[in-house]
Coordinates of C-alpha atoms in Angstrom, one line a residue:
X8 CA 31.1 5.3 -8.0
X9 CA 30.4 3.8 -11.2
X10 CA 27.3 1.5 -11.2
X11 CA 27.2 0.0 -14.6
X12 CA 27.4 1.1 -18.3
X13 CA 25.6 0.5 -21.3
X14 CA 26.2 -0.8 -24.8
X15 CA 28.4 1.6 -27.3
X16 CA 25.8 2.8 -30.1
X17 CA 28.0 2.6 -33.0
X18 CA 28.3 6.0 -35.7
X19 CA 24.9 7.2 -33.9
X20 CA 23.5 10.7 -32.8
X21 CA 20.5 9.5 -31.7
X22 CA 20.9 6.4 -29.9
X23 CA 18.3 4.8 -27.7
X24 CA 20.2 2.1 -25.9
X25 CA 18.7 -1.4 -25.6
X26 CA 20.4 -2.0 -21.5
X27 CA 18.7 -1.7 -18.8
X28 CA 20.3 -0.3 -15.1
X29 CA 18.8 -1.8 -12.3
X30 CA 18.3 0.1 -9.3
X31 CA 17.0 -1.0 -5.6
X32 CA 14.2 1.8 -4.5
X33 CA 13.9 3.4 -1.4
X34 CA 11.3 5.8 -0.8
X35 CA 12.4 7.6 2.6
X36 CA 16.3 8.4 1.0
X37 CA 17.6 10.9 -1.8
X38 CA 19.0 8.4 -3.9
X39 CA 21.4 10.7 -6.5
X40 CA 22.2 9.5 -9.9
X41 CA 24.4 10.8 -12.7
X42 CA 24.3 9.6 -15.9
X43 CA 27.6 10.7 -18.1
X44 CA 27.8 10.5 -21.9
X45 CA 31.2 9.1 -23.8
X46 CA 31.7 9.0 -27.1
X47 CA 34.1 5.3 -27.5
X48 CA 37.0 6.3 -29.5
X49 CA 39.2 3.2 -28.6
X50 CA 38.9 0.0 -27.1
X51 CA 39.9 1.0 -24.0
X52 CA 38.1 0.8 -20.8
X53 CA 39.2 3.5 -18.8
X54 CA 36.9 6.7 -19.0
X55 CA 39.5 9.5 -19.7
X56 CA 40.6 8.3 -22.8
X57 CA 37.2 9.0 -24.3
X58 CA 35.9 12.3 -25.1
X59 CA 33.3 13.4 -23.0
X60 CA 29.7 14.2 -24.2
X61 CA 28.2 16.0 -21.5
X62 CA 25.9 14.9 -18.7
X63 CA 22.8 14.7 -16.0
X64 CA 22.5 14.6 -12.4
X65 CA 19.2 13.9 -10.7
X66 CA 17.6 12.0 -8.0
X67 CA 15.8 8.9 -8.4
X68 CA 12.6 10.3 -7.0
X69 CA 12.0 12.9 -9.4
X70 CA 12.9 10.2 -12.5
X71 CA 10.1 7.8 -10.9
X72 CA 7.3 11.0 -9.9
X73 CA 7.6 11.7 -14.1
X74 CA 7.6 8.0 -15.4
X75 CA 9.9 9.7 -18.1
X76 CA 12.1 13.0 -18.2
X77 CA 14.2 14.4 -21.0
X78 CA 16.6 17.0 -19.8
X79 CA 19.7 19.0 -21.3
X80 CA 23.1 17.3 -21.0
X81 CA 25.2 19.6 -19.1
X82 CA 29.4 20.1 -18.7
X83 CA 30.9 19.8 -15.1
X84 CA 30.3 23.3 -14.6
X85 CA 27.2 23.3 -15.3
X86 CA 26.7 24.4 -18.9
X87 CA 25.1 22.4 -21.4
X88 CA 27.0 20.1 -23.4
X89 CA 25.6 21.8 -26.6
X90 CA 22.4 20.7 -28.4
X91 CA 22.4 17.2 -26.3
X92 CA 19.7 15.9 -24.6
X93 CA 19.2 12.4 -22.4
X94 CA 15.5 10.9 -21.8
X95 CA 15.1 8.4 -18.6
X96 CA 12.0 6.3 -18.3
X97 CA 11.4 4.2 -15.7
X98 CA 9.7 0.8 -14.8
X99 CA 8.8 -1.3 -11.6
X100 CA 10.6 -4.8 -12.4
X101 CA 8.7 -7.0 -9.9
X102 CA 5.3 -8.7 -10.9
X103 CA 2.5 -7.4 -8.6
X104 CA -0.6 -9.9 -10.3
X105 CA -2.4 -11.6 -7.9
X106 CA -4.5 -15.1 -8.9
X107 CA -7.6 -15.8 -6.4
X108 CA -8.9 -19.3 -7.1
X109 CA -11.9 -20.5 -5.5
X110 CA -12.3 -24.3 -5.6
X111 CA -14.6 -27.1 -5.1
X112 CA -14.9 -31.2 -5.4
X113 CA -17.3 -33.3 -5.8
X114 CA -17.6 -37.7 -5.6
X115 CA -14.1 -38.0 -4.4
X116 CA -13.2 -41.3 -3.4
X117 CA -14.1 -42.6 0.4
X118 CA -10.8 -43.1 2.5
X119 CA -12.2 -43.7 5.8
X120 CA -13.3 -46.5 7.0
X121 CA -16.6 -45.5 9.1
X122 CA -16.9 -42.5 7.0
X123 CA -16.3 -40.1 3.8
X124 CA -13.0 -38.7 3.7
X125 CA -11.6 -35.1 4.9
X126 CA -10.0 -33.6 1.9
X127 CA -7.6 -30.9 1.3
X128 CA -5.7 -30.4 -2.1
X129 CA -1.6 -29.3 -2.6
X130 CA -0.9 -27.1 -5.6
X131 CA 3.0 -27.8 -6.9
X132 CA 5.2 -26.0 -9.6
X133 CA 8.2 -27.2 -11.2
X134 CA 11.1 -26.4 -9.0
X135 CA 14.6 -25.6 -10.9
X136 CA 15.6 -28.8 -10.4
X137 CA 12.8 -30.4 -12.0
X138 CA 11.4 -31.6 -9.0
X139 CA 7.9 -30.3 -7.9
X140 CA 7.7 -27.6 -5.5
X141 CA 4.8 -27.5 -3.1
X142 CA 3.6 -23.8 -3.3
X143 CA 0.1 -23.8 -1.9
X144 CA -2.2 -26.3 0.8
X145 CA -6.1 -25.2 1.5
X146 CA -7.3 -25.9 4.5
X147 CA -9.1 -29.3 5.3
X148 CA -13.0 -29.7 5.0
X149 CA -14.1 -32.0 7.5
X150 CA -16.2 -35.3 6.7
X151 CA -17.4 -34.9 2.9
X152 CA -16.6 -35.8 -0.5
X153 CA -18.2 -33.0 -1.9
X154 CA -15.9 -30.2 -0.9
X155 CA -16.1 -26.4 -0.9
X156 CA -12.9 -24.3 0.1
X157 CA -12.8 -21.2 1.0
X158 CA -11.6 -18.8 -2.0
X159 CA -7.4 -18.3 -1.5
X160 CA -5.1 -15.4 -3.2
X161 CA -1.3 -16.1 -3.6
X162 CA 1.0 -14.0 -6.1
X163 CA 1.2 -15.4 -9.3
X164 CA 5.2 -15.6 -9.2
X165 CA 4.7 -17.8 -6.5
X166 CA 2.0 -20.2 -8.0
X167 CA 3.7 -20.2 -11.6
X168 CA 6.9 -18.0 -11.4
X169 CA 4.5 -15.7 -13.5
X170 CA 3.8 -17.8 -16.7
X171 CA 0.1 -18.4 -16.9
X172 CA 1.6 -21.2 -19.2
X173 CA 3.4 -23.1 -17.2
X174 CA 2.3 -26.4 -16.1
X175 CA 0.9 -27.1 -12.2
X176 CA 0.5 -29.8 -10.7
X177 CA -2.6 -30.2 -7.8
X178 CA -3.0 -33.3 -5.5
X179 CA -5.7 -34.3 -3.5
X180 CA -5.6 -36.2 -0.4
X181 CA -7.7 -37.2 2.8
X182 CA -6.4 -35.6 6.2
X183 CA -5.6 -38.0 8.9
X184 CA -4.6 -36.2 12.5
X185 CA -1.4 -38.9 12.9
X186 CA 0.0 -37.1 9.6
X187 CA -0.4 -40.5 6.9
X188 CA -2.7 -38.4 4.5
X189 CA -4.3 -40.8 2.2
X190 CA -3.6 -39.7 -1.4
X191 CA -7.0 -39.2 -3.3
X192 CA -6.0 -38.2 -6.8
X193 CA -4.4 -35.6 -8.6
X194 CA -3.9 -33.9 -12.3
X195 CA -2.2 -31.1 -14.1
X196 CA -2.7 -27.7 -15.6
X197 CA -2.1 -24.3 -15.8
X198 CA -3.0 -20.8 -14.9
X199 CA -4.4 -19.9 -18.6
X200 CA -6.3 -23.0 -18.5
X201 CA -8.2 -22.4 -15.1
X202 CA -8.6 -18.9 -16.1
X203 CA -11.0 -20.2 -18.5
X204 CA -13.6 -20.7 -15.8
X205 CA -16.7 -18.5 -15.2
X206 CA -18.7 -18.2 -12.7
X207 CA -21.8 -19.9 -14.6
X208 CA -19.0 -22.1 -16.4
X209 CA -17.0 -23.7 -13.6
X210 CA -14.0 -25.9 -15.2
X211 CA -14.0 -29.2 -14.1
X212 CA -11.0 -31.3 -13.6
X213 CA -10.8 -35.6 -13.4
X214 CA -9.1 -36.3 -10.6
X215 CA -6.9 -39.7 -11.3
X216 CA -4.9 -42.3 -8.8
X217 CA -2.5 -43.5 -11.2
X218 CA -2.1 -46.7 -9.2
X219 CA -5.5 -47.4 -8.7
X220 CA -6.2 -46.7 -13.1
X221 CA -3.8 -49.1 -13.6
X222 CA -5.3 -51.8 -11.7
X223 CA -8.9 -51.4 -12.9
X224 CA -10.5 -51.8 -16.3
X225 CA -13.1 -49.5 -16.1
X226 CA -11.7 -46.8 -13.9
X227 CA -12.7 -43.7 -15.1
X228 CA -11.5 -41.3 -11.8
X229 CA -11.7 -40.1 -7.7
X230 CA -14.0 -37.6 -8.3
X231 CA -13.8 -34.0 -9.8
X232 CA -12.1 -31.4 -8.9
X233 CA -14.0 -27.8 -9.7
X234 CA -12.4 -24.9 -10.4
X235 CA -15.3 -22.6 -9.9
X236 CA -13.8 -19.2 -10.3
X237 CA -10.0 -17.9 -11.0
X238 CA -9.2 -14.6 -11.7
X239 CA -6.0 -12.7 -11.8
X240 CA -5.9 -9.0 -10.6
X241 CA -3.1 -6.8 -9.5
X242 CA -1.9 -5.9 -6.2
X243 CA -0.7 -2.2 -7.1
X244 CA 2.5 -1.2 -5.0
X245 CA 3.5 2.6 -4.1
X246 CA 5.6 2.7 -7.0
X247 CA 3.0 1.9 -9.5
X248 CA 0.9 4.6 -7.9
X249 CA 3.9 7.0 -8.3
X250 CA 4.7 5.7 -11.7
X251 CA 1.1 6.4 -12.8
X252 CA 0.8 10.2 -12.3
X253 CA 0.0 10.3 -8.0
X254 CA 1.2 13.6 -6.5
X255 CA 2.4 13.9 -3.2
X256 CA 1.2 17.4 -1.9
X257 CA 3.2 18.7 1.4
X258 CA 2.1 20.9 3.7
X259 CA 4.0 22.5 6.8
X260 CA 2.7 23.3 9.6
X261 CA 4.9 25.0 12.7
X262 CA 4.0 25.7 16.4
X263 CA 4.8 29.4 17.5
X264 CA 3.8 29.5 20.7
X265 CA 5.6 31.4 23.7
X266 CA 6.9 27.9 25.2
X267 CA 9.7 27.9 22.6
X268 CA 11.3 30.6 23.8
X269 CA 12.0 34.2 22.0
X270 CA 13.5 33.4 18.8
X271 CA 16.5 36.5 19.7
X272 CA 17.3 34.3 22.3
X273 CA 19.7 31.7 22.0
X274 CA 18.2 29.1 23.9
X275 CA 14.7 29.2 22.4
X276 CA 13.9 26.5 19.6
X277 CA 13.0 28.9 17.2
X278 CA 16.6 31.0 17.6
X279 CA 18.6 30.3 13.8
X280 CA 22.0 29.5 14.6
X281 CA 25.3 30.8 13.4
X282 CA 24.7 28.0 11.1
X283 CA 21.8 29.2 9.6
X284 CA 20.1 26.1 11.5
X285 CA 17.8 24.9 14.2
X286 CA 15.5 22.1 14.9
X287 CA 12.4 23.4 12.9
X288 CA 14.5 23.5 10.0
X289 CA 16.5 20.6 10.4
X290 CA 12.6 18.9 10.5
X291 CA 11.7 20.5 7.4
X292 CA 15.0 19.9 5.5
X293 CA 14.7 16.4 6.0
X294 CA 11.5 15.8 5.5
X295 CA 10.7 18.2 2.4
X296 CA 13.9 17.2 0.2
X297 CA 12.3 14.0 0.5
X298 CA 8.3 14.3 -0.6
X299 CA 9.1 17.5 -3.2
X300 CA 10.4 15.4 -5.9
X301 CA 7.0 13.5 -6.1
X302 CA 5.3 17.2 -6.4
X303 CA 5.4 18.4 -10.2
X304 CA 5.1 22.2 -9.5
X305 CA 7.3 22.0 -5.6
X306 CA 4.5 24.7 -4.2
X307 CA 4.0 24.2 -0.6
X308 CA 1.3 25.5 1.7
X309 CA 3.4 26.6 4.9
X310 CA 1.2 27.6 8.0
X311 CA 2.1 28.6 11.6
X312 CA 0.3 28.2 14.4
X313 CA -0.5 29.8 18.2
X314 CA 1.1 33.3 17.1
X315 CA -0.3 36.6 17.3
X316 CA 0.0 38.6 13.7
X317 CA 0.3 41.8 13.4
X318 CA -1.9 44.4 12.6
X319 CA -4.0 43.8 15.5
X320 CA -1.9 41.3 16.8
X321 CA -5.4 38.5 17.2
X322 CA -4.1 35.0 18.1
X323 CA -4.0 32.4 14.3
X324 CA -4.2 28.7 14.8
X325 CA -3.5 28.7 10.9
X326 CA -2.2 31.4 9.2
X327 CA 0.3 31.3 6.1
X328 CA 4.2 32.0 7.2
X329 CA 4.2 34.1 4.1
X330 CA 1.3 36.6 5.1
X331 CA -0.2 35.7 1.7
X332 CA -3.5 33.9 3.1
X333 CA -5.0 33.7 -0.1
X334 CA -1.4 31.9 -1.4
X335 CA 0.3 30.4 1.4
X336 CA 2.5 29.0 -1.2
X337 CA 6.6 28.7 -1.3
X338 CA 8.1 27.6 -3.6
X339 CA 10.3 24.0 -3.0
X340 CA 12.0 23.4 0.3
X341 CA 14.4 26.4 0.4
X342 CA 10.8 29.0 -0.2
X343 CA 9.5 27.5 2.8
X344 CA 12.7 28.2 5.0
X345 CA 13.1 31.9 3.5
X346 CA 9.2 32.0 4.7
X347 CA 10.0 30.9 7.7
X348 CA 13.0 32.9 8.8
X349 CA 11.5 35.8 7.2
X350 CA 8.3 35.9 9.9
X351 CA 10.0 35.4 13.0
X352 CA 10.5 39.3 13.6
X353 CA 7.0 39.7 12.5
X354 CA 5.1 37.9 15.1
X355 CA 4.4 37.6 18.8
X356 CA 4.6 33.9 20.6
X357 CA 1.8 33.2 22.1
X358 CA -0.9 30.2 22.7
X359 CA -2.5 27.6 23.1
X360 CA -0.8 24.8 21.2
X361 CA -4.0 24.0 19.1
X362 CA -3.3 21.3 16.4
X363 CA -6.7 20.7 15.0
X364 CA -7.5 23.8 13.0
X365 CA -4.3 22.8 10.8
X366 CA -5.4 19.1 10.6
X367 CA -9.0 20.4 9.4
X368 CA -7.2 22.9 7.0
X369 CA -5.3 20.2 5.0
X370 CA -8.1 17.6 5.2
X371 CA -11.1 20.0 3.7
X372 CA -8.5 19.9 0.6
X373 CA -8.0 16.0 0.8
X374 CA -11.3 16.3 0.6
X375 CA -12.0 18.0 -2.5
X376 CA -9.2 15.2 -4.0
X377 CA -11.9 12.2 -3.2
X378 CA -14.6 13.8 -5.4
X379 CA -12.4 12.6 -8.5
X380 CA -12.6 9.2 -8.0
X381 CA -9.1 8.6 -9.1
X382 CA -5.4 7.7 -7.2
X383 CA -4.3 11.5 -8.7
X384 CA -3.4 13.2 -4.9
X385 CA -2.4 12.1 -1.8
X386 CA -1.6 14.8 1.0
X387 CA 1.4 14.6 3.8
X388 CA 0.9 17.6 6.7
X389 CA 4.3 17.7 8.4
X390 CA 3.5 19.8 11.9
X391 CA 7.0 20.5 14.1
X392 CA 5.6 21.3 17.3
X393 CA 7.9 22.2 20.8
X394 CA 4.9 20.9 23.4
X395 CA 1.8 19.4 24.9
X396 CA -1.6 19.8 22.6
X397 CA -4.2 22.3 24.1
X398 CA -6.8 21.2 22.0
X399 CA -6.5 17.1 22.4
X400 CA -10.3 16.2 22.0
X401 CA -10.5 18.2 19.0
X402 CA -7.3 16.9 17.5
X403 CA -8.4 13.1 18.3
X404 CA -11.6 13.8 16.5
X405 CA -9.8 15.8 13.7
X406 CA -7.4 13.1 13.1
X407 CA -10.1 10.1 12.9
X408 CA -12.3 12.2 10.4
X409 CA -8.8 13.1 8.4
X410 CA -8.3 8.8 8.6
X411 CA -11.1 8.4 6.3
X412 CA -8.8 10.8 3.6
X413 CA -6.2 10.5 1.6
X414 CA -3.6 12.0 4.1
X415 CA -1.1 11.4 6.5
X416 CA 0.0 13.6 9.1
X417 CA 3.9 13.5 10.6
X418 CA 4.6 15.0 14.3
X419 CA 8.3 16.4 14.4
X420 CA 8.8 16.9 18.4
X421 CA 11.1 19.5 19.0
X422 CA 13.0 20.2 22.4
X423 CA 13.3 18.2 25.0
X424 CA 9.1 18.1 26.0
X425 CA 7.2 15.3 27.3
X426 CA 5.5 13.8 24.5
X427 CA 3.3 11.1 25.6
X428 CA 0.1 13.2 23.7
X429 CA 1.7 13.0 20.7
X430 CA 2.7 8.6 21.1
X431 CA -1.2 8.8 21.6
X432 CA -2.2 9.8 18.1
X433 CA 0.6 8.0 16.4
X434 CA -1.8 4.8 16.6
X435 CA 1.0 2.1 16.3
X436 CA 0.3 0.1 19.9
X437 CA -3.6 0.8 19.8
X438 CA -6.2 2.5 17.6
X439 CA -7.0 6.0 18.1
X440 CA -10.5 6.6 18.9
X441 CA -11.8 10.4 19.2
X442 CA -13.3 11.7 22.1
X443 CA -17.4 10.4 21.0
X444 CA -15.5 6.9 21.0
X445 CA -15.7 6.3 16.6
X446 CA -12.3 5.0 15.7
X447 CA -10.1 5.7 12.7
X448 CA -10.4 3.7 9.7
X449 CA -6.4 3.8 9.4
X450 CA -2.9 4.9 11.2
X451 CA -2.4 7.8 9.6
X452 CA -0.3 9.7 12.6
X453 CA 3.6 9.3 13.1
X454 CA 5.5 10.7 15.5
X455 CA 9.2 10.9 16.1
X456 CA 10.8 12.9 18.8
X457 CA 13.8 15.6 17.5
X458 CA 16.1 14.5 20.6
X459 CA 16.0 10.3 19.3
X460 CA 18.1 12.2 16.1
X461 CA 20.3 15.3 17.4
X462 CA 23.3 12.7 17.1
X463 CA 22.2 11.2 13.9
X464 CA 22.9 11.6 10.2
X465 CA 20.3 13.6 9.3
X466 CA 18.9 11.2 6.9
X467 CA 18.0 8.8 9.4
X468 CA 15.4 11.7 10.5
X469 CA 13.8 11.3 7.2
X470 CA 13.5 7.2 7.3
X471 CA 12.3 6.9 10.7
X472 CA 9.7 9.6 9.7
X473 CA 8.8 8.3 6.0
X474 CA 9.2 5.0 6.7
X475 CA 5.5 4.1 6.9
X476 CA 3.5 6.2 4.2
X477 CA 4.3 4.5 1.4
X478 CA 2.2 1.6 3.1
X479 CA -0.4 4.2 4.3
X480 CA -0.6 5.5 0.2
X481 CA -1.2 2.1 -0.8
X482 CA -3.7 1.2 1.8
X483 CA -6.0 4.3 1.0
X484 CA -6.4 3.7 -2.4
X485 CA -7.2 0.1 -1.9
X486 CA -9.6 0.4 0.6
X487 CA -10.9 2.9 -1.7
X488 CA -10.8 0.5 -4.7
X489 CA -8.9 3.0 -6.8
X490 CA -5.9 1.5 -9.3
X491 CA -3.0 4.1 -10.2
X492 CA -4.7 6.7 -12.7
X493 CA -2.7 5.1 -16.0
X494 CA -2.5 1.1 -14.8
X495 CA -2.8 -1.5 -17.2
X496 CA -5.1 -4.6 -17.0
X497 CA -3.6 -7.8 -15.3

C-alpha cells in the first residue's frame, strides 16, 4: 500500500528531499514501513516503468528510538542496492508548549448596586472566520474590585493557535447568578507581549468600555488589569522522551512452578507445541517485538522463577534462564525464546509462586537509573505467571517501593487460574497500598489475563498490555521534574 511519494530530485546522487510523510503514532503496534527508491525516467506515474534504486524496510519504532538512522538500500532479496544509502529523521508534529498566566485587577468599575462587583475575565482568539473565539473563562472572585485569580495553564495552540504573535482579545465582566453579566471592560494583546511580565515587573493592562469612553471627556479606564506572571513551558509527551535518547530496558520474568504442569506433557502450559508455540511465548512474542525497538543494544535480562536448578537442585526465585547469572542477557526477542526452550529439560517445577524477589531484582537497577538525574532509562518487567502469588505481602510492599521508580511491571496470566491477586496490584479501581498501609506514588501494575486473547489477533495482546505505559513514562519523569535528555527550551 503506497502511502505517499516525494518530490523527483532532478540529475542528483545525493538528494535530500524537501517533503515530509506524515505518519499517525501508535506506541503499543509494529507499525512497518518501506521506503523504495526510483530513479523518474519518464513522466509516467506508474512505478514499473522506472528503474528501481534499491530499498529499506523498518518499523516505525526503531526510526523514532534513533531520532535519525542511515541504513544500506537493499534489492528485494535482500542484497544491497550497491553503494546506496537512505537516512530517516524524525519529528513529533504537534505543539506541546504550555502558557500558565497568573492574573490580577485592580479599581475595576462598581456594577452592583449595594456593592463592588464580582469579576471574572474571558480570553478570545480570532476564529477562522474572523469572529472571536472564546477560549478561556477564570473563575469568579466574589465581592471585590481588586481581584486575584488563581494561576490557570492551557496549551498555547489553544490560547493563540501557537503564535505568541497573534493578537488576543480579554473581557472583563461582573458575574450575576440570573446569567446578564455586566460587561466591565476589555483590551487586546498577545502572548509575546504578556510574556514580558516578571514577577517584580507585573504588566499592567487599561481596561476600556468603549461605550462608556465615548460618552465621557475625561475617561481614562475600568480599572487595570495585571498580568502578574506568564510563562510558557512545555508539556513533554512520550514521543519527545523517545525522540530525545530514553531507553526502554525489558526484562522477563517466567513462573516455573509445578502447578503448570510437566512441560513433556501436553497439557501443561509450559509444553511447546507442534507449532513451536505456547502461552509463555505467545506473552513474550507480543510484548518483546513491541518494547525491543526502543532498546539500542536488544539485550534482555530473562529470569525464571519457583524452579529448582540443577547441581543441587536448591529452589531460585530469580535465576537467569540462560544459567549465566552474572549475564542473564539474550539477545532480542528470539535470544530469549531460545533461552527459554533451551531450560525446560534442565530444571525441576517446583514452588512457591514468589513474585517479589523478581520485582526487587529489576527495581535495585531502576534504582541505580535515578542517581543520574536525567530521562535516559526507563524499565518494563514483563512476568508470565500460571497462578496465585505465595508471597502477596511482600509483592504489595515490593510493588509500592518499585512505584517510586522509573518502572512498570506487566502480569501476563496464563491458564485458566483465578486471578483476583493479580486485579489487586493492577491499581486501576483503587490504589495499592502494601501490607504497613504506605500507598504507591503511581499505577505501575497491569494485568491482562491470557484466556481474554486465545481468540484474538495477537496484536491486540500487545495493545491491551502496552496501552498504558506510555502515560506511566511520562508521569515519572514529571513528577520527577526531568525534561527528555536533549529538549529544547519552550
Amino acid at each position: 500500500l503506497q502511502l505517499d511519494r516525494t518530490e523527483t530530485a532532478v540529475n542528483n546522487l545525493n538528494p535530500a528531499f524537501s517533503k515530509k510523510f506524515i505518519v499517525d503514532y501508535h506506541f503499543e503496534e509494529v507499525q512497518k514501513l518501506k521506503f523504495a527508491l526510483f530513479d523518474q525516467d519518464k513522466s509516467s506515474m506508474q512505478l514499473y516503468e522506472h528503474d528501481f534504486l534499491g530499498e529499506f524496510s523498518c518499523t516505525l519504532g526503531t526510526i523514532v528510538s534513533s531520532k535519525k538512522i542511515t541504513r544500506t538500500l537493499l534489492l528485494g532479496n535482500g542484497k544491497p542496492a550497491g553503494k546506496g544509502m537512505i537516512t530517516i529523521a524524525a519529528q513529533e508534529l504537534s505543539d506541546n508548549r504550555v502558557i500558565t498566566l497568573s492574573m490580577a485587577g485592580r479599581k475595576l468599575d462598581k456594577k452592583d448596586l449595594f456593592g463592588k462587583s464580582d469579576p471574572f475575565l474571558e480570553f478570545y482568539k480570532p476564529g477562522d472566520d474572523g469572529k472571536w473565539m472564546l477560549v478561556h473563562r477564570t473563575e469568579v472572585i466574589k465581592y471585590t474590585l481588586d481581584p486575584v485569580w488563581k494561576p490557570f495553564t492551557v496549551p498555547l495552540v489553544s490560547l493563540c493557535d501557537g503564535d505568541v504573535e497573534k493578537l488576543i482579545k480579554v473581557m472583563c465582566y461582573d458575574y450575576d447568578s440570573d446569567g446578564g453579566h455586566d460587561f466591565i471592560g476589555e483590551f487586546q494583546t498577545s502572548v509575546a507581549k504578556m510574556c514580558e511580565a516578571q514577577d517584580a515587573f507585573p504588566l499592567e493592562l487599561e481596561c476600556i468600555n468603549p461605550k462608556k469612553q465615548k460618552k465621557k471627556k475625561n475617561y481614562k479606564n475600568s480599572g487595570i488589569i495585571i498580568v502578574k506572571s506568564c510563562k510558557i513551558t512545555r508539556d513533554f509527551s512520550f514521543l519527545d522522551y523517545i525522540l530525545g535518547g530514553c531507553q526502554l530496558m525489558f526484562t522477563v520474568g517466567i513462573d516455573f512452578t509445578a502447578s503448570n504442569g510437566n512441560p513433556r506433557d501436553p497439557s501443561s502450559l509450559h509444553y511447546i507445541n507442534p507449532m513451536g508455540t505456547n502461552e509463555y511465548l505467545s506473552a513474550i512474542w507480543a510484548v518483546g517485538q513491541i518494547i525491543q525497538d526502543y532498546d539500542s543494544d536488544k539485550m534482555f535480562p530473562a529470569l525464571g522463577f519457583g524452579a529448582q536448578l540443577p547441581p543441587d537442585w536448591k529452589v531460585s526465585h530469580e535465576f537467569a534462564i540462560n544459567f549465566n547469572p552474572t549475564n542473564p542477557f539474550c539477545s532480542g526477542v528470539e535470544g530469549i525464546v531460545q533461552a527459554y526452550s533451551a531450560c525446560l529439560p534442565h530444571i525441576r517445577f517446583y514452588g512457591p509462586t514468589n513474585f517479589s524477589p523478581i520485582v526487587n531484582h529489576v527495581a535495585r537497577f531502576a534504582a541505580q537509573a535515578t542517581q543520574q538525574e536525567a530521562a535516559s532509562q526507563y524499565f518494563i518487567l514483563l512476568i508470565i505467571t500460571d497462578g496465585v502469588i505465595s508471597d502477596m505481602d511482600e509483592t504489595r510492599h515490593a510493588v509500592v517501593q518499585a512505584s517510586k521508580l522509573p518502572m512498570s511491571i506487566i502480569i501476563v496470566g496464563v491458564g485458566n487460574a483465578d486471578f483476583a491477586a493479580m486485579e489487586f496490584l493492577d491499581g486501576d479501581s483503587r490504589v495499592l497500598r502494601s501490607h504497613t498501609g504506605e500507598e504507591a506514588v503511581r499505577d505501575i501494575v497491569q494485568f491482562v489475563p491470557f484466556r481474554d486473547f486465545r481468540n484474538a489477533p495477537k496484536e491486540t495482546l500487545a495493545k491491551a498490555v502496552l496501552a498504558e505505559l506510555p502515560q506511566q513514562v511520562v508521569q515519572y519523569f514529571k513528577h520527577r521534574n526531568l525534561p527528555p535528555i536533549n529538549s529544547e527550551p519552550a
